[in-house]
Amino acid sequence: MDSTRWRSTHALALSAIAVGGILTATMPGTATAAPSGPDVSSWQHLDGRFIDWFAVRRSGHDFAMVKATEGLNYVNPYFIQDSLLMRAAGVARGTYHYAQPSLPPQSQAALYAATVLGQNGPLDLPPVLDMENAGGLDPARLINWTRRYLETVELLTGRTPIIYTYPNFWKTAMANTDEFVHYPLWIADYRGNDQPEVPGGWPTWTFWQTTDRGKVPGIAGGTDVNVYSGAQGDFARYAHISGLLGSS
């Protein structure tokens, strides 16, 4: 998700190709592309520039994931700005915490929950835990850390969190545990297949990060691009906004 995020050793797939292969039928003879959106952090604010969230929405993206916090002492300096402008533009907002498992999970969950301005209003997707850093913990301790973080965030926000990860990290650092299958999965897999690899016993994925080199109008430079599978039901309902998909 940030500059240190996972890079696949395989060729990167263009997000348009990946998204084009994920279509949901609406009526005979017609189809509509799955809901899509970027995820951003301070890296997408080159030279302090604003993101034009109205341009993002006009380009057909229904949601975006925004980095909120990391560890115990980092809050994205653009988080409030992005949150307010996304709401004004009608872009559903997901927010994520970048885990630092070398630090206590409950304290990180509290920092995140206090920062995100609520997760239960219109245009709010559930909270996300970004798991791509083991923090020096072995799998057993990392699994325990993850469990405690997720339980705390769910208690504080009232919503079931989403787990973001990539296949190799989950299979190695998390010993491919299937303990967390009741949490929705957001998986990063840039290999250009028709579907991403799903580790850890999950029956399916909810969000798929198809590329980290996408181009989205309104965002300077490259950005990750994601699609929603429909695994949690109607997207407008999942994002707490009626008629969201029909507003473009």
mmCIF file of C-alpha atoms in Angstrom:
data_model
loop_
_atom_site.group_PDB
_atom_site.id
_atom_site.type_symbol
_atom_site.label_atom_id
_atom_site.label_comp_id
_atom_site.label_asym_id
_atom_site.label_seq_id
_atom_site.Cartn_x
_atom_site.Cartn_y
_atom_site.Cartn_z
ATOM 1 C CA MET A 1 0.000 0.000 0.000
ATOM 2 C CA ASP A 2 2.925 2.369 0.624
ATOM 3 C CA SER A 3 6.337 2.638 -1.044
ATOM 4 C CA THR A 4 7.448 -0.471 0.841
ATOM 5 C CA ARG A 5 4.455 -2.526 -0.239
ATOM 6 C CA TRP A 6 4.700 -5.884 -1.912
ATOM 7 C CA ARG A 7 6.015 -6.086 -5.469
ATOM 8 C CA SER A 8 5.177 -9.191 -7.453
ATOM 9 C CA THR A 9 8.028 -10.824 -9.312
ATOM 10 C CA HIS A 10 5.595 -11.534 -12.130
ATOM 11 C CA ALA A 11 4.565 -9.017 -14.756
ATOM 12 C CA LEU A 12 2.099 -6.476 -13.428
ATOM 13 C CA ALA A 13 -1.386 -6.574 -14.917
ATOM 14 C CA LEU A 14 -3.037 -3.394 -16.037
ATOM 15 C CA SER A 15 -6.011 -2.688 -13.838
ATOM 16 C CA ALA A 16 -8.256 -2.173 -16.843
ATOM 17 C CA ILE A 17 -7.597 -5.730 -17.989
ATOM 18 C CA ALA A 18 -8.271 -7.167 -14.551
ATOM 19 C CA VAL A 19 -11.402 -5.131 -14.021
ATOM 20 C CA GLY A 20 -12.655 -5.979 -17.482
ATOM 21 C CA GLY A 21 -12.716 -9.641 -16.546
ATOM 22 C CA ILE A 22 -14.891 -9.093 -13.482
ATOM 23 C CA LEU A 23 -18.381 -8.290 -14.728
ATOM 24 C CA THR A 24 -21.698 -8.639 -12.970
ATOM 25 C CA ALA A 25 -24.744 -9.375 -15.111
ATOM 26 C CA THR A 26 -27.669 -7.005 -14.665
ATOM 27 C CA MET A 27 -30.211 -8.168 -17.273
ATOM 28 C CA PRO A 28 -30.031 -10.249 -20.448
ATOM 29 C CA GLY A 29 -27.622 -8.699 -22.900
ATOM 30 C CA THR A 30 -26.151 -6.180 -20.497
ATOM 31 C CA ALA A 31 -23.395 -6.122 -17.887
ATOM 32 C CA THR A 32 -21.841 -3.608 -15.564
ATOM 33 C CA ALA A 33 -18.271 -3.431 -14.307
ATOM 34 C CA ALA A 34 -17.684 -4.314 -10.682
ATOM 35 C CA PRO A 35 -17.315 -1.356 -8.289
ATOM 36 C CA SER A 36 -13.726 -0.133 -8.342
ATOM 37 C CA GLY A 37 -11.522 2.383 -6.597
ATOM 38 C CA PRO A 38 -7.977 3.411 -5.697
ATOM 39 C CA ASP A 39 -6.278 3.294 -2.343
ATOM 40 C CA VAL A 40 -4.176 6.238 -1.301
ATOM 41 C CA SER A 41 -1.860 7.560 1.384
ATOM 42 C CA SER A 42 0.356 10.622 1.669
ATOM 43 C CA TRP A 43 2.346 9.304 -1.319
ATOM 44 C CA GLN A 44 -0.481 10.304 -3.672
ATOM 45 C CA HIS A 45 -0.247 13.930 -2.495
ATOM 46 C CA LEU A 46 2.814 14.792 -4.552
ATOM 47 C CA ASP A 47 4.249 18.162 -3.483
ATOM 48 C CA GLY A 48 1.282 18.562 -1.138
ATOM 49 C CA ARG A 49 -1.263 18.560 -3.943
ATOM 50 C CA PHE A 50 -4.919 17.807 -3.272
ATOM 51 C CA ILE A 51 -6.565 14.751 -4.766
ATOM 52 C CA ASP A 52 -9.458 15.795 -6.991
ATOM 53 C CA TRP A 53 -12.054 13.382 -5.639
ATOM 54 C CA PHE A 54 -14.713 14.756 -7.967
ATOM 55 C CA ALA A 55 -12.543 13.691 -10.923
ATOM 56 C CA VAL A 56 -12.037 10.288 -9.306
ATOM 57 C CA ARG A 57 -15.804 9.847 -9.052
ATOM 58 C CA ARG A 58 -16.461 11.123 -12.580
ATOM 59 C CA SER A 59 -13.996 8.562 -13.909
ATOM 60 C CA GLY A 60 -16.279 5.809 -12.642
ATOM 61 C CA HIS A 61 -14.694 4.856 -9.319
ATOM 62 C CA ASP A 62 -17.194 4.198 -6.551
ATOM 63 C CA PHE A 63 -14.887 3.962 -3.529
ATOM 64 C CA ALA A 64 -11.378 4.558 -2.245
ATOM 65 C CA MET A 65 -9.329 3.216 0.635
ATOM 66 C CA VAL A 66 -7.385 5.838 2.577
ATOM 67 C CA LYS A 67 -4.511 5.245 4.957
ATOM 68 C CA ALA A 68 -5.431 6.603 8.378
ATOM 69 C CA THR A 69 -2.753 5.499 10.826
ATOM 70 C CA GLU A 70 0.367 3.404 11.303
ATOM 71 C CA GLY A 71 1.799 2.014 14.497
ATOM 72 C CA LEU A 72 1.284 4.229 17.538
ATOM 73 C CA ASN A 73 2.533 7.604 16.374
ATOM 74 C CA TYR A 74 1.603 8.177 12.728
ATOM 75 C CA VAL A 75 -1.566 9.787 11.398
ATOM 76 C CA ASN A 76 -1.784 10.466 7.679
ATOM 77 C CA PRO A 77 -1.610 14.295 7.451
ATOM 78 C CA TYR A 78 -4.044 14.257 4.499
ATOM 79 C CA PHE A 79 -6.561 11.915 6.081
ATOM 80 C CA ILE A 80 -9.139 14.465 7.221
ATOM 81 C CA GLN A 81 -8.821 16.451 3.992
ATOM 82 C CA ASP A 82 -9.357 13.351 1.881
ATOM 83 C CA SER A 83 -12.213 12.099 4.057
ATOM 84 C CA LEU A 84 -14.168 15.345 3.747
ATOM 85 C CA LEU A 85 -13.602 15.756 0.010
ATOM 86 C CA MET A 86 -14.483 12.121 -0.696
ATOM 87 C CA ARG A 87 -17.802 12.538 1.079
ATOM 88 C CA ALA A 88 -18.532 15.719 -0.856
ATOM 89 C CA ALA A 89 -17.770 13.945 -4.131
ATOM 90 C CA GLY A 90 -19.848 10.868 -3.298
ATOM 91 C CA VAL A 91 -16.903 8.470 -3.120
ATOM 92 C CA ALA A 92 -17.416 5.719 -0.539
ATOM 93 C CA ARG A 93 -14.599 5.723 2.022
ATOM 94 C CA GLY A 94 -12.644 2.809 3.382
ATOM 95 C CA THR A 95 -9.890 3.518 5.908
ATOM 96 C CA TYR A 96 -6.947 1.396 6.936
ATOM 97 C CA HIS A 97 -4.359 1.006 9.663
ATOM 98 C CA TYR A 98 -0.879 -0.171 8.699
ATOM 99 C CA ALA A 99 0.044 -2.720 11.343
ATOM 100 C CA GLN A 100 3.275 -2.513 13.310
ATOM 101 C CA PRO A 101 3.128 -5.807 15.246
ATOM 102 C CA SER A 102 6.198 -4.943 17.292
ATOM 103 C CA LEU A 103 3.884 -2.550 19.185
ATOM 104 C CA PRO A 104 0.773 -3.369 21.282
ATOM 105 C CA PRO A 105 -2.326 -4.156 19.189
ATOM 106 C CA GLN A 106 -4.981 -2.656 21.443
ATOM 107 C CA SER A 107 -3.231 0.718 21.550
ATOM 108 C CA GLN A 108 -2.954 0.769 17.758
ATOM 109 C CA ALA A 109 -6.623 -0.110 17.439
ATOM 110 C CA ALA A 110 -7.531 2.753 19.773
ATOM 111 C CA LEU A 111 -5.436 5.254 17.778
ATOM 112 C CA TYR A 112 -7.059 4.130 14.553
ATOM 113 C CA ALA A 113 -10.608 4.213 15.909
ATOM 114 C CA ALA A 114 -10.089 7.698 17.350
ATOM 115 C CA THR A 115 -8.778 8.971 14.005
ATOM 116 C CA VAL A 116 -11.246 7.670 11.441
ATOM 117 C CA LEU A 117 -14.186 9.938 12.254
ATOM 118 C CA GLY A 118 -16.575 7.008 12.550
ATOM 119 C CA GLN A 119 -17.174 3.968 10.340
ATOM 120 C CA ASN A 120 -20.955 3.782 10.405
ATOM 121 C CA GLY A 121 -22.156 6.821 8.496
ATOM 122 C CA PRO A 122 -23.207 7.231 4.866
ATOM 123 C CA LEU A 123 -20.430 6.284 2.437
ATOM 124 C CA ASP A 124 -18.490 4.366 5.114
ATOM 125 C CA LEU A 125 -16.969 0.984 4.379
ATOM 126 C CA PRO A 126 -15.760 -1.166 7.301
ATOM 127 C CA PRO A 127 -12.340 -0.613 8.903
ATOM 128 C CA VAL A 128 -9.291 -2.315 7.387
ATOM 129 C CA LEU A 129 -6.181 -3.838 8.955
ATOM 130 C CA ASP A 130 -3.191 -3.773 6.591
ATOM 131 C CA MET A 131 -1.135 -6.883 7.340
ATOM 132 C CA GLU A 132 2.150 -6.966 5.440
ATOM 133 C CA ASN A 133 4.693 -6.560 8.258
ATOM 134 C CA ALA A 134 5.445 -9.273 10.822
ATOM 135 C CA GLY A 135 7.293 -6.955 13.185
ATOM 136 C CA GLY A 136 9.720 -9.714 14.110
ATOM 137 C CA LEU A 137 6.989 -11.972 15.501
ATOM 138 C CA ASP A 138 6.782 -15.683 14.768
ATOM 139 C CA PRO A 139 3.478 -16.939 13.277
ATOM 140 C CA ALA A 140 1.912 -17.942 16.600
ATOM 141 C CA ARG A 141 2.555 -14.551 18.180
ATOM 142 C CA LEU A 142 1.561 -12.687 15.014
ATOM 143 C CA ILE A 143 -1.737 -14.573 14.851
ATOM 144 C CA ASN A 144 -2.392 -13.677 18.486
ATOM 145 C CA TRP A 145 -1.517 -10.021 17.796
ATOM 146 C CA THR A 146 -3.883 -9.941 14.816
ATOM 147 C CA ARG A 147 -6.728 -11.485 16.787
ATOM 148 C CA ARG A 148 -6.418 -8.922 19.575
ATOM 149 C CA TYR A 149 -6.255 -5.987 17.157
ATOM 150 C CA LEU A 150 -9.299 -7.094 15.167
ATOM 151 C CA GLU A 151 -11.398 -7.792 18.254
ATOM 152 C CA THR A 152 -10.566 -4.351 19.661
ATOM 153 C CA VAL A 153 -11.361 -2.490 16.441
ATOM 154 C CA GLU A 154 -14.643 -4.338 16.059
ATOM 155 C CA LEU A 155 -15.585 -3.410 19.610
ATOM 156 C CA LEU A 156 -14.665 0.251 19.074
ATOM 157 C CA THR A 157 -16.235 0.732 15.634
ATOM 158 C CA GLY A 158 -19.148 -1.698 15.668
ATOM 159 C CA ARG A 159 -18.214 -3.154 12.280
ATOM 160 C CA THR A 160 -16.477 -6.349 11.214
ATOM 161 C CA PRO A 161 -13.007 -5.368 9.982
ATOM 162 C CA ILE A 162 -11.500 -6.278 6.623
ATOM 163 C CA ILE A 163 -8.030 -7.846 6.423
ATOM 164 C CA TYR A 164 -5.647 -6.628 3.715
ATOM 165 C CA THR A 165 -2.709 -8.849 2.854
ATOM 166 C CA TYR A 166 -0.913 -10.589 -0.010
ATOM 167 C CA PRO A 167 -0.668 -14.356 -0.542
ATOM 168 C CA ASN A 168 2.992 -14.977 0.252
ATOM 169 C CA PHE A 169 2.889 -12.948 3.462
ATOM 170 C CA TRP A 170 -0.149 -14.818 4.754
ATOM 171 C CA LYS A 171 1.261 -18.220 3.824
ATOM 172 C CA THR A 172 4.595 -17.567 5.527
ATOM 173 C CA ALA A 173 4.305 -14.944 8.297
ATOM 174 C CA MET A 174 0.798 -16.124 9.278
ATOM 175 C CA ALA A 175 1.476 -19.845 8.608
ATOM 176 C CA ASN A 176 -1.514 -19.802 6.237
ATOM 177 C CA THR A 177 -3.876 -19.846 9.211
ATOM 178 C CA ASP A 178 -7.586 -20.190 8.519
ATOM 179 C CA GLU A 179 -8.564 -18.615 11.849
ATOM 180 C CA PHE A 180 -9.719 -15.351 10.264
ATOM 181 C CA VAL A 181 -12.013 -16.569 7.503
ATOM 182 C CA HIS A 182 -15.011 -14.821 9.099
ATOM 183 C CA TYR A 183 -13.355 -11.470 8.315
ATOM 184 C CA PRO A 184 -13.655 -10.185 4.723
ATOM 185 C CA LEU A 185 -10.457 -10.459 2.688
ATOM 186 C CA TRP A 186 -8.832 -7.700 0.637
ATOM 187 C CA ILE A 187 -6.075 -9.421 -1.327
ATOM 188 C CA ALA A 188 -3.196 -7.918 -3.318
ATOM 189 C CA ASP A 189 -2.275 -10.010 -6.353
ATOM 190 C CA TYR A 190 -0.803 -8.327 -9.426
ATOM 191 C CA ARG A 191 -0.108 -11.370 -11.599
ATOM 192 C CA GLY A 192 -2.828 -10.725 -14.142
ATOM 193 C CA ASN A 193 -4.846 -13.890 -13.576
ATOM 194 C CA ASP A 194 -8.625 -14.009 -13.930
ATOM 195 C CA GLN A 195 -8.881 -14.311 -10.133
ATOM 196 C CA PRO A 196 -6.402 -13.611 -7.327
ATOM 197 C CA GLU A 197 -4.816 -16.304 -5.205
ATOM 198 C CA VAL A 198 -6.782 -16.656 -1.958
ATOM 199 C CA PRO A 199 -4.749 -17.974 1.002
ATOM 200 C CA GLY A 200 -5.744 -18.929 4.536
ATOM 201 C CA GLY A 201 -8.853 -20.961 3.793
ATOM 202 C CA TRP A 202 -10.960 -17.959 2.775
ATOM 203 C CA PRO A 203 -13.795 -19.142 0.535
ATOM 204 C CA THR A 204 -13.530 -15.988 -1.568
ATOM 205 C CA TRP A 205 -12.154 -12.449 -1.693
ATOM 206 C CA THR A 206 -14.083 -9.245 -1.074
ATOM 207 C CA PHE A 207 -11.672 -6.663 -2.537
ATOM 208 C CA TRP A 208 -8.855 -7.379 -4.979
ATOM 209 C CA GLN A 209 -5.937 -4.990 -5.443
ATOM 210 C CA THR A 210 -5.149 -5.701 -9.079
ATOM 211 C CA THR A 211 -2.227 -3.309 -9.572
ATOM 212 C CA ASP A 212 -0.039 -0.807 -7.744
ATOM 213 C CA ARG A 213 0.640 1.186 -10.910
ATOM 214 C CA GLY A 214 -2.802 2.343 -11.906
ATOM 215 C CA LYS A 215 -3.635 5.744 -13.312
ATOM 216 C CA VAL A 216 -6.729 7.434 -11.928
ATOM 217 C CA PRO A 217 -7.934 10.898 -13.015
ATOM 218 C CA GLY A 218 -7.581 13.359 -10.164
ATOM 219 C CA ILE A 219 -4.648 11.537 -8.533
ATOM 220 C CA ALA A 220 -1.082 12.608 -9.318
ATOM 221 C CA GLY A 221 1.250 9.732 -10.137
ATOM 222 C CA GLY A 222 0.545 6.034 -9.864
ATOM 223 C CA THR A 223 -1.839 4.458 -7.399
ATOM 224 C CA ASP A 224 -3.216 1.076 -6.412
ATOM 225 C CA VAL A 225 -6.521 0.095 -8.009
ATOM 226 C CA ASN A 226 -9.033 -2.316 -6.494
ATOM 227 C CA VAL A 227 -12.298 -4.032 -7.377
ATOM 228 C CA TYR A 228 -15.176 -5.263 -5.220
ATOM 229 C CA SER A 229 -16.409 -8.833 -5.743
ATOM 230 C CA GLY A 230 -19.894 -8.555 -4.314
ATOM 231 C CA ALA A 231 -19.045 -11.117 -1.622
ATOM 232 C CA GLN A 232 -20.607 -8.924 1.080
ATOM 233 C CA GLY A 233 -23.735 -8.226 -0.937
ATOM 234 C CA ASP A 234 -24.877 -5.072 -2.683
ATOM 235 C CA PHE A 235 -22.081 -2.521 -2.650
ATOM 236 C CA ALA A 236 -24.325 0.459 -1.943
ATOM 237 C CA ARG A 237 -25.659 -1.295 1.136
ATOM 238 C CA TYR A 238 -22.162 -2.359 2.255
ATOM 239 C CA ALA A 239 -21.010 1.257 1.936
ATOM 240 C CA HIS A 240 -24.071 2.606 3.798
ATOM 241 C CA ILE A 241 -25.357 4.649 0.913
ATOM 242 C CA SER A 242 -28.548 4.011 -1.022
ATOM 243 C CA GLY A 243 -28.303 4.457 -4.772
ATOM 244 C CA LEU A 244 -24.542 5.070 -4.758
ATOM 245 C CA LEU A 245 -23.867 3.095 -7.914
ATOM 246 C CA GLY A 246 -26.535 4.903 -9.838
ATOM 247 C CA SER A 247 -25.314 8.402 -9.025
ATOM 248 C CA SER A 248 -22.580 8.760 -11.631
#
